[in-house]
Structure formats: C-alpha cells, structure tokens
mmCIF file of C-alpha atoms in Angstrom:
data_model
loop_
_atom_site.group_PDB
_atom_site.id
_atom_site.type_symbol
_atom_site.label_atom_id
_atom_site.label_comp_id
_atom_site.label_asym_id
_atom_site.label_seq_id
_atom_site.Cartn_x
_atom_site.Cartn_y
_atom_site.Cartn_z
ATOM 1 C CA MET A 6 30.804 104.921 119.393
ATOM 2 C CA ARG A 7 29.092 102.947 116.677
ATOM 3 C CA ASP A 8 29.576 99.191 116.563
ATOM 4 C CA ALA A 9 30.945 99.413 113.020
ATOM 5 C CA LEU A 10 34.329 100.598 114.288
ATOM 6 C CA LEU A 11 36.076 97.414 115.342
ATOM 7 C CA PHE A 12 39.465 95.937 115.914
ATOM 8 C CA LEU A 13 39.414 92.420 114.550
ATOM 9 C CA GLN A 14 41.533 89.578 115.862
ATOM 10 C CA ASP A 15 43.618 89.596 112.700
ATOM 11 C CA HIS A 16 44.809 93.115 113.582
ATOM 12 C CA MET A 17 42.607 95.047 111.197
ATOM 13 C CA LEU A 18 40.662 98.216 111.958
ATOM 14 C CA VAL A 19 37.265 98.447 110.282
ATOM 15 C CA CYS A 20 35.594 101.852 109.841
ATOM 16 C CA ASP A 21 32.184 102.387 108.291
ATOM 17 C CA GLY A 22 31.305 106.061 108.241
ATOM 18 C CA GLU A 23 32.715 107.078 111.608
ATOM 19 C CA THR A 24 34.244 110.500 111.991
ATOM 20 C CA LEU A 25 38.020 110.716 111.889
ATOM 21 C CA ASN A 26 37.870 111.843 115.508
ATOM 22 C CA GLU A 27 35.929 108.688 116.497
ATOM 23 C CA ALA A 28 38.413 106.487 114.654
ATOM 24 C CA ILE A 29 41.373 108.188 116.343
ATOM 25 C CA GLU A 30 39.726 107.817 119.759
ATOM 26 C CA GLU A 31 39.244 104.087 119.164
ATOM 27 C CA VAL A 32 42.828 103.615 117.973
ATOM 28 C CA SER A 33 44.052 105.497 121.043
ATOM 29 C CA ARG A 34 41.931 103.327 123.310
ATOM 30 C CA GLN A 35 43.101 100.090 121.710
ATOM 31 C CA ILE A 36 46.839 100.780 121.618
ATOM 32 C CA GLY A 37 47.225 103.193 124.524
ATOM 33 C CA TRP A 38 48.692 106.073 122.522
ATOM 34 C CA THR A 39 47.344 109.608 122.331
ATOM 35 C CA PHE A 40 46.842 111.312 118.968
ATOM 36 C CA GLU A 41 45.884 114.880 118.157
ATOM 37 C CA LEU A 42 44.832 116.150 114.746
ATOM 38 C CA ALA A 43 46.979 118.990 113.447
ATOM 39 C CA ASP A 44 43.906 120.322 111.608
ATOM 40 C CA PRO A 45 40.824 120.147 113.877
ATOM 41 C CA ASP A 46 38.588 120.928 110.879
ATOM 42 C CA ARG A 47 39.222 117.360 109.691
ATOM 43 C CA SER A 48 37.835 115.793 112.874
ATOM 44 C CA GLU A 49 34.317 115.487 111.416
ATOM 45 C CA MET A 50 35.488 113.945 108.124
ATOM 46 C CA ARG A 51 33.860 110.523 107.636
ATOM 47 C CA VAL A 52 36.132 107.527 107.091
ATOM 48 C CA GLY A 53 35.519 104.001 105.927
ATOM 49 C CA GLY A 54 37.426 100.884 104.994
ATOM 50 C CA TYR A 55 39.838 98.328 106.378
ATOM 51 C CA VAL A 56 43.342 99.144 107.556
ATOM 52 C CA SER A 57 46.048 97.381 109.511
ATOM 53 C CA ALA A 58 45.766 97.979 113.258
ATOM 54 C CA ASP A 59 49.567 97.900 113.512
ATOM 55 C CA PRO A 60 50.544 101.160 115.273
ATOM 56 C CA ASP A 61 53.435 101.854 112.873
ATOM 57 C CA VAL A 62 51.163 101.498 109.840
ATOM 58 C CA LEU A 63 48.440 103.660 111.416
ATOM 59 C CA ILE A 64 50.880 106.459 112.195
ATOM 60 C CA LYS A 65 52.219 106.482 108.623
ATOM 61 C CA LEU A 66 48.663 106.664 107.272
ATOM 62 C CA MET A 67 47.773 109.569 109.555
ATOM 63 C CA LEU A 68 50.808 111.669 108.636
#
C-alpha cells in the first residue's frame, strides 16, 4: 500500500492515485468492516482526494 493513503487524526481519508480496491482495503482495515465491490471491473479505478473517514459517510459515498 502506498504511503499516500492515510487516515489523519481529524478523521479524514486521503487518497492520491490509489486503486479503489486499495482504498477499500484500507478503510476496511481502519474501521473493521468488510466491503465488496458490486462491480469488480471498478477495482482498478484510480481515486484521489480527501473524504471524511466517518463510516456512515464512506458507505453513502460508495453506494
């Protein structure tokens, strides 16, 4: 996992070009939940930006 994918102390997730699969794995590791993509073809899609690390917010964004 690249160092660019981080959970910050202010509860933000930072992604900088990781695959969606890598981001989901990190979220799962941090919050202890398991996620599975409905469309596996999206697993290699690159993601970037800042988002709340709040589990409820993350789930809404992934739906």
